[in-house]
XYZ file of C-alpha atoms in Angstrom:
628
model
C 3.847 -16.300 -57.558
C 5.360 -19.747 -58.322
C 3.066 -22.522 -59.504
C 3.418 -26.279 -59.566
C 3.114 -29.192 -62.012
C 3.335 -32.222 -61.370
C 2.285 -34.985 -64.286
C 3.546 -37.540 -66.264
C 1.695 -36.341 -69.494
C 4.825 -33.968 -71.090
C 1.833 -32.426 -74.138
C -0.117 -31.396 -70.764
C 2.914 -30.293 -68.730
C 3.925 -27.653 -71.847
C 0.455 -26.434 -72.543
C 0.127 -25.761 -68.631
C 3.030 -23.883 -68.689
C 2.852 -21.858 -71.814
C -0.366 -20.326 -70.038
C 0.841 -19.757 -66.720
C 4.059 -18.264 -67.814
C 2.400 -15.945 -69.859
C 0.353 -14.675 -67.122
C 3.466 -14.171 -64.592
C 3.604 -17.360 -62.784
C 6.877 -18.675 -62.273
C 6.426 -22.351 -62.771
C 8.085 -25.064 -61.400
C 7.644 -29.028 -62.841
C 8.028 -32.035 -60.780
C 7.290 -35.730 -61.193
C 5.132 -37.731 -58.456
C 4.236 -37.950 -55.917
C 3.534 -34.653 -54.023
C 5.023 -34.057 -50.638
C 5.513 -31.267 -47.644
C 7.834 -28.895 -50.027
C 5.217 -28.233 -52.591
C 2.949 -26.950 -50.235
C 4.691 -23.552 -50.227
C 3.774 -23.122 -53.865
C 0.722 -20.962 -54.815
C -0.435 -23.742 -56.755
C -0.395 -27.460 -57.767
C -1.483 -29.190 -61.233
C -1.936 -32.662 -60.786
C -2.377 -35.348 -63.204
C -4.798 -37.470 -63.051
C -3.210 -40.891 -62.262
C -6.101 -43.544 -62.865
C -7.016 -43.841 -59.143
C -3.901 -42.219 -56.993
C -4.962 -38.280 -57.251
C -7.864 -38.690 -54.343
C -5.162 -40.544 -52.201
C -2.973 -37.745 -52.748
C -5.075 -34.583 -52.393
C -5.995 -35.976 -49.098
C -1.951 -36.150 -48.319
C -1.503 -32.524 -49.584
C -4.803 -31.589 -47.553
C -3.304 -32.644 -44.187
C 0.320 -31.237 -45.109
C -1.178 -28.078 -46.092
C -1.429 -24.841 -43.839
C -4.976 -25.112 -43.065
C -5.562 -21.024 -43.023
C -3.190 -20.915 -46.756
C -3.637 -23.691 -48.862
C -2.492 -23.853 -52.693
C -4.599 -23.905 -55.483
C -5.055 -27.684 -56.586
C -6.311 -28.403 -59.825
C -6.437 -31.960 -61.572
C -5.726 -32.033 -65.223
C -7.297 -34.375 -67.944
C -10.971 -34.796 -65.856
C -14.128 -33.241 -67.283
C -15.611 -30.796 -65.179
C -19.580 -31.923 -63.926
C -17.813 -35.267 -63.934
C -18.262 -38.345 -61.294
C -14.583 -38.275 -60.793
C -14.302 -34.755 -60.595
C -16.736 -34.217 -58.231
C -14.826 -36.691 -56.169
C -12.247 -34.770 -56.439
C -13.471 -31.506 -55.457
C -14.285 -33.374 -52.041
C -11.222 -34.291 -51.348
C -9.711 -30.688 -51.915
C -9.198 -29.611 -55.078
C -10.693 -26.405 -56.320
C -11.318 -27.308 -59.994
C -10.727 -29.469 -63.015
C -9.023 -29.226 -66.136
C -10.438 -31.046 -69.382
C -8.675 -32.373 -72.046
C -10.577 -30.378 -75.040
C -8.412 -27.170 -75.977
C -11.476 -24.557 -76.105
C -13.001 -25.508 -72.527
C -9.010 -25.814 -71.443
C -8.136 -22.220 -72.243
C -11.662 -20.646 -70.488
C -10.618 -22.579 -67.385
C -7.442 -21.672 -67.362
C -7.833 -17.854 -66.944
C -10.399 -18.793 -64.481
C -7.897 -20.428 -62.291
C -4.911 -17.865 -62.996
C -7.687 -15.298 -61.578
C -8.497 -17.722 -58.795
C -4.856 -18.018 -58.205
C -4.247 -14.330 -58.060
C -6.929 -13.110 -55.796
C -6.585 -16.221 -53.260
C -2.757 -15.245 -52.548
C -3.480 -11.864 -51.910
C -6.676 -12.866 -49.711
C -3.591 -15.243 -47.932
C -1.256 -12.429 -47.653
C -4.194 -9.874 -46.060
C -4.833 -12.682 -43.524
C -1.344 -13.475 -42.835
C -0.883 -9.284 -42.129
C -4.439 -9.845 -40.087
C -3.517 -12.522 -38.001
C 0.276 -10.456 -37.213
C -1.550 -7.820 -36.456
C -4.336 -9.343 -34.025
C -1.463 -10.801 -32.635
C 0.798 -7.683 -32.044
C -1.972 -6.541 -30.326
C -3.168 -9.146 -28.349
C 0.658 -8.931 -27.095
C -0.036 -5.188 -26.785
C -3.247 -5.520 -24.662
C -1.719 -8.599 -22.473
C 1.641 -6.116 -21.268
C -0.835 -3.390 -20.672
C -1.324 -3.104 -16.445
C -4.865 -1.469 -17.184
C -7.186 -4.002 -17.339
C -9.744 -4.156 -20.350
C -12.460 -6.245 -20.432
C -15.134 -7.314 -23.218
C -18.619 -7.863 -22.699
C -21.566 -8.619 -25.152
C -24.834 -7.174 -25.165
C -26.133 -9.287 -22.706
C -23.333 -8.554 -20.202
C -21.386 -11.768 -20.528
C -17.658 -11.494 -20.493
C -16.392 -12.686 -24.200
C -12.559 -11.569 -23.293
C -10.397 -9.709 -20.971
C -6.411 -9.087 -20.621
C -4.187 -10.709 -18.131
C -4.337 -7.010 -16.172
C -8.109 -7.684 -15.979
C -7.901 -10.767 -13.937
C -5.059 -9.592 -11.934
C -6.954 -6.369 -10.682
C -10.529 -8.727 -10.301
C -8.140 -11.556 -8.808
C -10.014 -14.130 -11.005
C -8.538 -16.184 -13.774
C -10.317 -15.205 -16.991
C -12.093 -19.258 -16.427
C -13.938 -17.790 -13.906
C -14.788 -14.251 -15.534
C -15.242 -15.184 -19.350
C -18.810 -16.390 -20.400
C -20.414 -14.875 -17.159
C -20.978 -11.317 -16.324
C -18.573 -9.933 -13.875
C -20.887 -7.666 -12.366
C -22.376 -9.931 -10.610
C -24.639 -9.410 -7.523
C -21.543 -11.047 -4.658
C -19.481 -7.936 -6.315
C -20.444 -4.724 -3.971
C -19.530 -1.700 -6.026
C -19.100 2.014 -3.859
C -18.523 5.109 -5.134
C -15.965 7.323 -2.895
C -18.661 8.611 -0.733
C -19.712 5.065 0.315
C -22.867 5.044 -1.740
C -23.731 1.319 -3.041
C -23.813 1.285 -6.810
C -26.959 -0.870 -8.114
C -25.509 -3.498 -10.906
C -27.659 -1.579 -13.512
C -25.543 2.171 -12.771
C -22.474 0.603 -13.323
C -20.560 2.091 -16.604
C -20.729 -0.869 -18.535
C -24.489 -1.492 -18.384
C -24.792 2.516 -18.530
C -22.515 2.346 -21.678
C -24.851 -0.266 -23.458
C -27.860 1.450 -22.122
C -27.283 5.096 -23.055
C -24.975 3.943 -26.202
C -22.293 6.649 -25.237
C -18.651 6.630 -23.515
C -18.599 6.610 -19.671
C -15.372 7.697 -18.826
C -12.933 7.958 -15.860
C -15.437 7.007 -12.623
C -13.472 5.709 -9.225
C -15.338 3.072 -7.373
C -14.513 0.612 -4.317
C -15.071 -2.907 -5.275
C -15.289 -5.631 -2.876
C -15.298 -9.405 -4.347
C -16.601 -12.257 -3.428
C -13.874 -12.889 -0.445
C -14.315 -9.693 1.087
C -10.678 -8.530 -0.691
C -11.540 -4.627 -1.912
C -9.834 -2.949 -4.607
C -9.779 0.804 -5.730
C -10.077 1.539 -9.776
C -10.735 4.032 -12.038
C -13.402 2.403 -14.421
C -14.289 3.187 -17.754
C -16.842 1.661 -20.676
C -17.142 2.798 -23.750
C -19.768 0.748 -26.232
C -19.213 -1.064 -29.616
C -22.314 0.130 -32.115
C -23.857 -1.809 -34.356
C -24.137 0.626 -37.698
C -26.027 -1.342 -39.337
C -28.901 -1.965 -36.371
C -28.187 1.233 -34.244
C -27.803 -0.879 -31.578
C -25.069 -1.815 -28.901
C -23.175 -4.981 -29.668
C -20.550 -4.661 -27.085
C -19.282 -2.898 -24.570
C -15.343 -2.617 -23.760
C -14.568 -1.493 -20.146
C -11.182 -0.427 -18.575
C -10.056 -0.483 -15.223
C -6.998 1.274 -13.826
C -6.340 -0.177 -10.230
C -5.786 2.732 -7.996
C -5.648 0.600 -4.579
C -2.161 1.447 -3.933
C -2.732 5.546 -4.903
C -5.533 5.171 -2.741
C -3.771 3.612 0.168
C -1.108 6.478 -0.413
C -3.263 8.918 0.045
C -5.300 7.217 2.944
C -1.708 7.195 4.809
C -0.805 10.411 4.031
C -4.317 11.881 5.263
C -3.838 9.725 8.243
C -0.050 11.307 8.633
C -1.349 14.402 8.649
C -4.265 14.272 11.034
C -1.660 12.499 13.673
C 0.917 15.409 12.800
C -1.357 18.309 13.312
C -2.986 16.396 16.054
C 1.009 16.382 17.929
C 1.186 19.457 17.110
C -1.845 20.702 18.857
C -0.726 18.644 21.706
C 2.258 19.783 22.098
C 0.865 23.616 21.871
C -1.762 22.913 24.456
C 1.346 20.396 26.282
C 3.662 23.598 26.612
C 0.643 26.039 27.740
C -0.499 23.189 30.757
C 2.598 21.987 31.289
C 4.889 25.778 32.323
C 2.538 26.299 35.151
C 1.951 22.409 35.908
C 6.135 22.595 36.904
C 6.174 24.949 39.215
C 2.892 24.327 40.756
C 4.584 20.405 40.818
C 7.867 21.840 42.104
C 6.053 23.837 44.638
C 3.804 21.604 46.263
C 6.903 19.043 46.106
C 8.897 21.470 47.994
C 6.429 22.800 50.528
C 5.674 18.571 51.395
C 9.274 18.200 52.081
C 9.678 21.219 54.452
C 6.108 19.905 56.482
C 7.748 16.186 56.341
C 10.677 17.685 58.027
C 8.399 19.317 60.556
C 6.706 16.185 61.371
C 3.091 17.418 60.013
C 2.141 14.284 58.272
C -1.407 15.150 57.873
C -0.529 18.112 56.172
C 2.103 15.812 54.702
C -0.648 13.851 53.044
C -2.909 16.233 51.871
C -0.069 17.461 49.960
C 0.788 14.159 48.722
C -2.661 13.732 47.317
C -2.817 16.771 45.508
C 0.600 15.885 44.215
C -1.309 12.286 42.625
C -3.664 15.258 41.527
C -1.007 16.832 39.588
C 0.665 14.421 38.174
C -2.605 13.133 37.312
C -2.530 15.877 34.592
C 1.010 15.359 33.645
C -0.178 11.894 32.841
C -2.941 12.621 30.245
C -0.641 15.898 28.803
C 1.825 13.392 27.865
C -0.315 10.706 27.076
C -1.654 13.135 24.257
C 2.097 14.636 23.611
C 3.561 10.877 22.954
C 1.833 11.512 19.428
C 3.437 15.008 18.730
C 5.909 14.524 15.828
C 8.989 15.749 17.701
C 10.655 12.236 17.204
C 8.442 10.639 14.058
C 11.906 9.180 12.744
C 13.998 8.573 16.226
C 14.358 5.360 17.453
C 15.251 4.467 20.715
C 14.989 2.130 23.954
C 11.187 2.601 24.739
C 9.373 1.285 27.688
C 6.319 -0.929 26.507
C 4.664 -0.960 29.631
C 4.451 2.720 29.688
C 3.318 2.603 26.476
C 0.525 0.099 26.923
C -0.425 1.716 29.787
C -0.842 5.354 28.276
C -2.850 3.802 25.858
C -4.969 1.674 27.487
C -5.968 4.914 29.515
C -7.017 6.635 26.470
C -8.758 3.904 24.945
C -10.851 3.512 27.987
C -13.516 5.461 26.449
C -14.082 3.056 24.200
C -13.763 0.223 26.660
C -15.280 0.960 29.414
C -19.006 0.966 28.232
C -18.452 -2.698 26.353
C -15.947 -4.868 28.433
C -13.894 -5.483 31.215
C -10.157 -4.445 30.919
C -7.778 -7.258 32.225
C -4.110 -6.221 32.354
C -1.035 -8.390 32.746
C 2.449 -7.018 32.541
C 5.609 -9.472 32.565
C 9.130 -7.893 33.227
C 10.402 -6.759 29.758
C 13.514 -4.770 28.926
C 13.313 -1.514 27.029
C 12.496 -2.567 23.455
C 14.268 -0.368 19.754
C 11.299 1.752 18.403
C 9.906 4.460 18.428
C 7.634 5.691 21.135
C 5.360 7.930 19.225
C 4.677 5.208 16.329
C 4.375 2.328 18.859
C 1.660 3.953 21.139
C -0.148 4.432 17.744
C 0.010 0.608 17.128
C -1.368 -0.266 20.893
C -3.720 2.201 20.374
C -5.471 1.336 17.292
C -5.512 -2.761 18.466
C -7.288 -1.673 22.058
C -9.847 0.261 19.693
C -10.493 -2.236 17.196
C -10.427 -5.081 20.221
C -13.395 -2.601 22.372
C -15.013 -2.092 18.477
C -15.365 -5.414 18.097
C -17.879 -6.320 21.353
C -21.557 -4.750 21.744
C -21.998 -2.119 24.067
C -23.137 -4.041 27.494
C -22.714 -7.222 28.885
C -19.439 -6.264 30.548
C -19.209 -8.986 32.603
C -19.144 -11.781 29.824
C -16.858 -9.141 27.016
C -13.175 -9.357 28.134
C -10.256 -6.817 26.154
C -7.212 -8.072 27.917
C -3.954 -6.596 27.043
C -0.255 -8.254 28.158
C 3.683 -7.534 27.836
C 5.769 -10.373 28.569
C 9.206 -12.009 27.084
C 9.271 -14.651 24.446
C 11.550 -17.717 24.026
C 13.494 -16.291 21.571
C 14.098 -12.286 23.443
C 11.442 -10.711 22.127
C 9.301 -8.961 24.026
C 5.420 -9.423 22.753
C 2.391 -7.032 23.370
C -0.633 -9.131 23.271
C -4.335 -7.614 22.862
C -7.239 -10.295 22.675
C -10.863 -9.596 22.842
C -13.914 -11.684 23.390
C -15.537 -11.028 20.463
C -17.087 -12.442 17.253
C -13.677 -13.208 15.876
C -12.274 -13.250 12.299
C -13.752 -15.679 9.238
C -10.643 -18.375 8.634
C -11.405 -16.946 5.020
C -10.822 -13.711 5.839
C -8.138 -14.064 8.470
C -4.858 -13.795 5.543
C -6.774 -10.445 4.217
C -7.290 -8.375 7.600
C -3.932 -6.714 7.122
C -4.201 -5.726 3.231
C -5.208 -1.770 2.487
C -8.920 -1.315 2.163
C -9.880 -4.870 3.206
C -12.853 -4.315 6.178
C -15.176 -6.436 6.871
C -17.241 -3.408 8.838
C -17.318 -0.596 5.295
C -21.021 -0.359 6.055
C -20.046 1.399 9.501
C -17.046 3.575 8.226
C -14.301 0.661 8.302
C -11.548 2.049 5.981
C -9.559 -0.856 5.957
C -6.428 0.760 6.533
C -5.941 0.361 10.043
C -3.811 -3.220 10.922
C -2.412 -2.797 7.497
C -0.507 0.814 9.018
C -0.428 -1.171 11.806
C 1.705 -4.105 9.784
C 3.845 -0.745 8.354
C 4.557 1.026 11.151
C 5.614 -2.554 13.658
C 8.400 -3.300 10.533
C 9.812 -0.604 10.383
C 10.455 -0.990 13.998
C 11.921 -4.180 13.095
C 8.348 -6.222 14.550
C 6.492 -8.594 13.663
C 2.492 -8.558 13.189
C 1.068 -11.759 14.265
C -3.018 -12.283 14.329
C -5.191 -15.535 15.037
C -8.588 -15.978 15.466
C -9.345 -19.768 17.484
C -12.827 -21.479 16.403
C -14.321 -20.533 19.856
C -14.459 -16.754 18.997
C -12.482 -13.627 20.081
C -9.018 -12.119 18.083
C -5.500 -12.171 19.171
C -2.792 -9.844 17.781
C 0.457 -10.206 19.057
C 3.193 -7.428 18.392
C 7.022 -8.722 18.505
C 9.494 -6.190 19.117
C 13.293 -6.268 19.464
C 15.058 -6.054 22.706
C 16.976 -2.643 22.901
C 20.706 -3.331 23.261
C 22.424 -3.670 26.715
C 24.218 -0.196 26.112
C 21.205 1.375 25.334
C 18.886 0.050 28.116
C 21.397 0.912 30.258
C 21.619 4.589 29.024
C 17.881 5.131 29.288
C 17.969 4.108 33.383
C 17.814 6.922 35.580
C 20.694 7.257 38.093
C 19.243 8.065 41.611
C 20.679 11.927 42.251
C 18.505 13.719 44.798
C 21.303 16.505 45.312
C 24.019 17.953 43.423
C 27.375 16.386 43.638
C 29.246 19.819 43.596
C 28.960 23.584 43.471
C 28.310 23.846 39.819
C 28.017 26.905 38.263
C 24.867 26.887 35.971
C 22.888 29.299 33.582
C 19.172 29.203 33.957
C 17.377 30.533 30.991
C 13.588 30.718 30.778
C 10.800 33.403 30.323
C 8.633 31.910 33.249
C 10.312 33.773 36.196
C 8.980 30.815 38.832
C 9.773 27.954 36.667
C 13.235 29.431 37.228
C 13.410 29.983 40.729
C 11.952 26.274 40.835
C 15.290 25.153 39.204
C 17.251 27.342 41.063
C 15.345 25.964 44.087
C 16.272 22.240 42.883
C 19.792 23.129 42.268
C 20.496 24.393 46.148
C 24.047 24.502 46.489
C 24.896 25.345 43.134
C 25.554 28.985 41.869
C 22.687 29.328 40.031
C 22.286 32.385 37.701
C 19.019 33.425 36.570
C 18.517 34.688 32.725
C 14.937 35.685 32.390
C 14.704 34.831 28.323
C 17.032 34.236 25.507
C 18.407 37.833 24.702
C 19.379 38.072 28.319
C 21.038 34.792 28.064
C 23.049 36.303 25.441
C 24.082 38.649 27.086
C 25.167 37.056 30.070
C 27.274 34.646 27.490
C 28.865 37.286 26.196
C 30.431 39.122 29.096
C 32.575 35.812 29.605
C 30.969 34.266 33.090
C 32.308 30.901 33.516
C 28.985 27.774 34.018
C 30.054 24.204 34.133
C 26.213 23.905 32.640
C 23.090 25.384 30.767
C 19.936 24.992 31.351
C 17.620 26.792 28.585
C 14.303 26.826 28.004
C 13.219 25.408 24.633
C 10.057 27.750 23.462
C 10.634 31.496 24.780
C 9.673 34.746 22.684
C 11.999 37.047 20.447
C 15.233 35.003 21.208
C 14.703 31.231 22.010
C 16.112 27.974 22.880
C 17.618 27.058 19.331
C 18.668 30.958 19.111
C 20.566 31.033 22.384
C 22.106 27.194 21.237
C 23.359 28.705 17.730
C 25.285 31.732 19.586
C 27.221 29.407 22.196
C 27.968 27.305 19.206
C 29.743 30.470 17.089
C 30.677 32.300 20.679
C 31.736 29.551 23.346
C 31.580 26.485 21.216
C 33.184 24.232 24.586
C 30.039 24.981 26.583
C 27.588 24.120 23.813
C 28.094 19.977 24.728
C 26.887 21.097 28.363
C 23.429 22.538 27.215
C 20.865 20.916 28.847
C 17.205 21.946 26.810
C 13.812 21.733 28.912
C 10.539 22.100 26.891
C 7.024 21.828 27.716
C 6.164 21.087 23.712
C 7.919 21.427 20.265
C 5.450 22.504 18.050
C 7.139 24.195 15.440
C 8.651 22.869 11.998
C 12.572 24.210 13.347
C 11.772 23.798 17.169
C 10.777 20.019 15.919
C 13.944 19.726 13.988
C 16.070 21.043 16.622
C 14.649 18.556 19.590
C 15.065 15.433 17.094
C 18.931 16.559 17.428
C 19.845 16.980 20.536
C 16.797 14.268 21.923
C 19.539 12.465 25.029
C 19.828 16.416 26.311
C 16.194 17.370 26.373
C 14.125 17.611 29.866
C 9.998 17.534 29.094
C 7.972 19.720 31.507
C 6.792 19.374 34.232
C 9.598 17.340 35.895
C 10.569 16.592 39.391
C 13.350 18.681 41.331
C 15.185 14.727 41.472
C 15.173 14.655 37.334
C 15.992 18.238 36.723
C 19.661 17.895 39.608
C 20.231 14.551 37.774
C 19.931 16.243 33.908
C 22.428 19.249 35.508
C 24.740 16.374 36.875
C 24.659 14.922 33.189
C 25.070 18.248 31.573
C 28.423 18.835 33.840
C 29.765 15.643 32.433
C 29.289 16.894 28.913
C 26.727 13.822 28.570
């Protein structure tokens, strides 16, 4: 340790020395006055200089390091002294006197004192690194930790703490955070009272609570998932808590995760019920189609038009069905990840018939449809958008009163070539508060009733990746407005996705017809008068037929059959007569499984959907001649 002297006196300066050297001290000796470099040493001797020693401990007191200062101690001044006692005041820690028996006591006092105040300096030095390091540690961590007292105020909290609560720790510290605008679920919905929470459980039961999920909703209606645990701080001495330290890991994003991948899941097994139930309806729905079609046109020809017309209306019958099958199909996972020119009307209009239901007993349905071109999407994901705003528009009005609640629903064209769906409602409206939440995950202003919270924020999802926009707006007056933008489809592809007008075939094509239901395939062969039409009745016959060599400018196969099916017949033309595979035409009444799914996402511009009309099936054959 190095030690200081600085006096004029050289008897004093030596005698100071002899001692300190002799107990280890390196010592250094300076003349007046004292300034910023000797307050690194250990410790200072000052003479006493008639007057200028108070002037210049006060000097070394402000220059010092307030947590480390030396050891000051003025020479030549009896201690119990005037003087010294002024001195003492103004910083120093003792005095020296001038007679030699009293001077050697206090000096191994202060060499002592010197000793144990530099290593009580160095422990606080490694203290306050250390409280540091941590308090570094803590800040980087992205679980929050908060501290609370006995009494439930906040004392401190990381930067991970007020991220998670979205307060600053101004408005958390010195209050409790649990406080009553805070509503606190557990994952089955049930309110937590303030007093159950972990950290007042903690201090109350003076044990760990560890690794509980709850839903928190602040202040602003803004809800957050975490994973919460308290643990207390004992006091030994009283048995007592004195603290409580709480963690929270946010979860809202694993929660949202799992929320969409639930969701997923429901709307995939959902498609794929539809399209099991789509290909049972829709095999016999064909031909019954195709026969009352062709039966209609023989009586037109006859000039029966009453008969004409009863046929006509069973025919709206009919198609009636094929409506709702593929209303419920357009959510079948067959083309999750295809996108394509899609027709919004169609769309809306699916959807507004299924969300009728939920309409019809709480508002009037006003409809307004603009021409729009085909827009880029995806049908499937689309129709789940529409859907979900015509639900949440009907959800939002009170059962009666229909003539005063209004859900009206519009396409039309924007300025800029977008085309725009637009769903508004007469209802209640959104709280300008809440208005930038509505599409975050979890935020609901309805979790009493169910509301997950997930809903516009898929919604948001599921319109960008279709290269949308989400737009929503509440006026003063009342009532909600979303908006859906969605590109135009490209000129080339609108223009592929328009049906050419074919009512007979152009030539004497010769074409395959593959398909286990014997009258679907006379109803094609029907359709295709004037073609040479063979018939295969199922895949393994198909093959066969293949094999022997027979010339078709075109193949019509049925997509689901038993033993040997569509993708079965596809993969031996491929290996075995690889220049007829591009004329393959595929008809399906529903992909349900994981390959048949796989196999329609592939070759999606050459499928047919059951039932369809003798017009679409000559116009798919014409397509298939041309190699599409």
């Amino acid at each position: 340790m190095r030690s200081l002297v600085v006096a004029r006196s050289a008897e004093r300066v030596a005698a100071i020395v002899d001692v300190l050297r002799r107990e280890g001290f390196a010592v250094d000796v300076a003349p007046p006055p004292v300034t910023k470099e000797h307050t690194d040493f250990a410790a200072i001797f000052l003479d006493d200089q008639d007057g200028e020693t108070a002037a210049t401990l006060d000097a070394l007191r402000a220059l010092s390091d307030a947590d480390a200062p030396p050891f000051v101690a003025v020479l030549g001044v009896p201690s119990g002294d005037e003087v010294a006692a002024t001195y003492v005041r103004s910083g120093a820690q003792t005095c020296l006197p001038v007679e030699p028996g009293e001077f050697e006591r206090r000096m191994r006092f202060i060499t002592n004192a010197i000793q144990v105040r530099a290593k009580l300096s160095a422990a606080m030095r490694e203290l306050r690194a250390t409280e540091e390091r941590w308090r570094v540690a803590i800040g980087a961590l992205d679980e929050g930790i908060i501290i609370q007292a006995a009494d439930g105020r906040v004392t401190s909290m990381n930067a991970a703490a007020g991220r998670i609560l979205g307060m600053t720790p101004e408005e958390v510290e010195a209050r409790a955070w649990r406080r009553p605008e805070w509503v606190v679920r557990t994952v089955d919905g049930r309110r937590v009272p303030l007093d159950d929470l972990p950290g007042a459980r903690a201090l109350r039961e003076k044990r760990p609570i560890a690794g509980e999920v709850y839903c928190l909703t602040g202040p602003r209606g803004d809800t957050l998932w975490g994973l919460v645990s308290s643990h207390p701080i004992l006091d030994s001495s009283a048995g007592t808590s004195a603290a409580v330290v709480t963690t929270i890991r946010d979860l809202t994003e694993q929660r949202r995760l799992e929320m969409h991948v639930m969701t997923t899941e429901r709307l995939t097994s959902l498609g794929r019920l539809a399209a099991s139930v789509g290909h049972e309806i829709n095999n016999p729905l064909t031909y019954v189609l195709g026969g009352i079609d062709g039966v209609a046109r023989r009586l037109r020809a006859l000039g029966l038009r009453e008969e004409v017309e009863m046929l006509d209306e069973a025919m709206l019958g009919a198609d009636r069905i094929r409506t709702i099958v593929r209303d419920l199909r357009v959510f079948s996972t067959r083309s999750a990840e295809a996108y394509g020119p899609v027709d919004v009307r169609r769309v809306v209009e699916s959807c507004t018939r299924m969300a009728m239901a939920e309409i019809r007993p709480r508002a009037r349905l006003v409809a307004t449809h603009g021409e729009v071109p085909l827009v880029r999407g995806n049908e499937a994901r689309l129709a789940q958008v529409v859907l979900n705003l015509l639900v949440n528009a009907a959800q939002s009005l009170p059962e009666g009163g229909l003539g005063d609640n209004v859900v009206a629903v519009e396409t039309r064209r924007e300025p800029d070539g977008r085309v725009a769906i637009v769903v508004r409602d007469t209802g209640v409206g959104i709280a300008s508060e809440n208005l930038p939440l509505v599409t975050e995950p979890f935020f609901t202003t309805r979790a009493e009733s169910g509301g997950t919270g997930l809903g516009l924020s898929i919604c948001k999802a599921l319109v960008a990746a279709q290269g949308g926009e989400l737009r929503i707006a509440s006026p003063p007056g009342g009532g909600t407005e979303v908006t859906v933008l969605l590109l135009a489809a490209t000129d080339e592809a609108a223009v592929a996705a328009q049906d050419d007008v074919v009512v007979v075939p152009t030539a004497r094509h010769r074409v395959l017809v593959i398909d286990d239901e014997p009258l679907i395939a006379r109803l094609i062969g029907e359709c295709l008068r004037g073609c040479e039409v063979t018939i295969a009745t199922g895949g393994r016959q198909a093959i066969g037929i293949l094999r022997d060599g027979l010339p078709f400018d075109a193949v019509v196969c049925d997509l689901m059959m038993p033993e040997t099916s569509g993708v079965d017949v596809h993969a031996f033309v491929l290996s075995a007569r690889p220049t007829l595979e591009p004329h393959m035409l595929f008809i399906t009444g529903g992909a349900y499984t994981p390959r048949a799914l796989a196999f329609v996402a592939s070759v999606a511009a050459r499928c047919l959907e059951k039932p369809f009309t003798p017009d679409a099936i000559v116009l798919s054959v014409e397509r298939a001649v041309k190699g599409f």
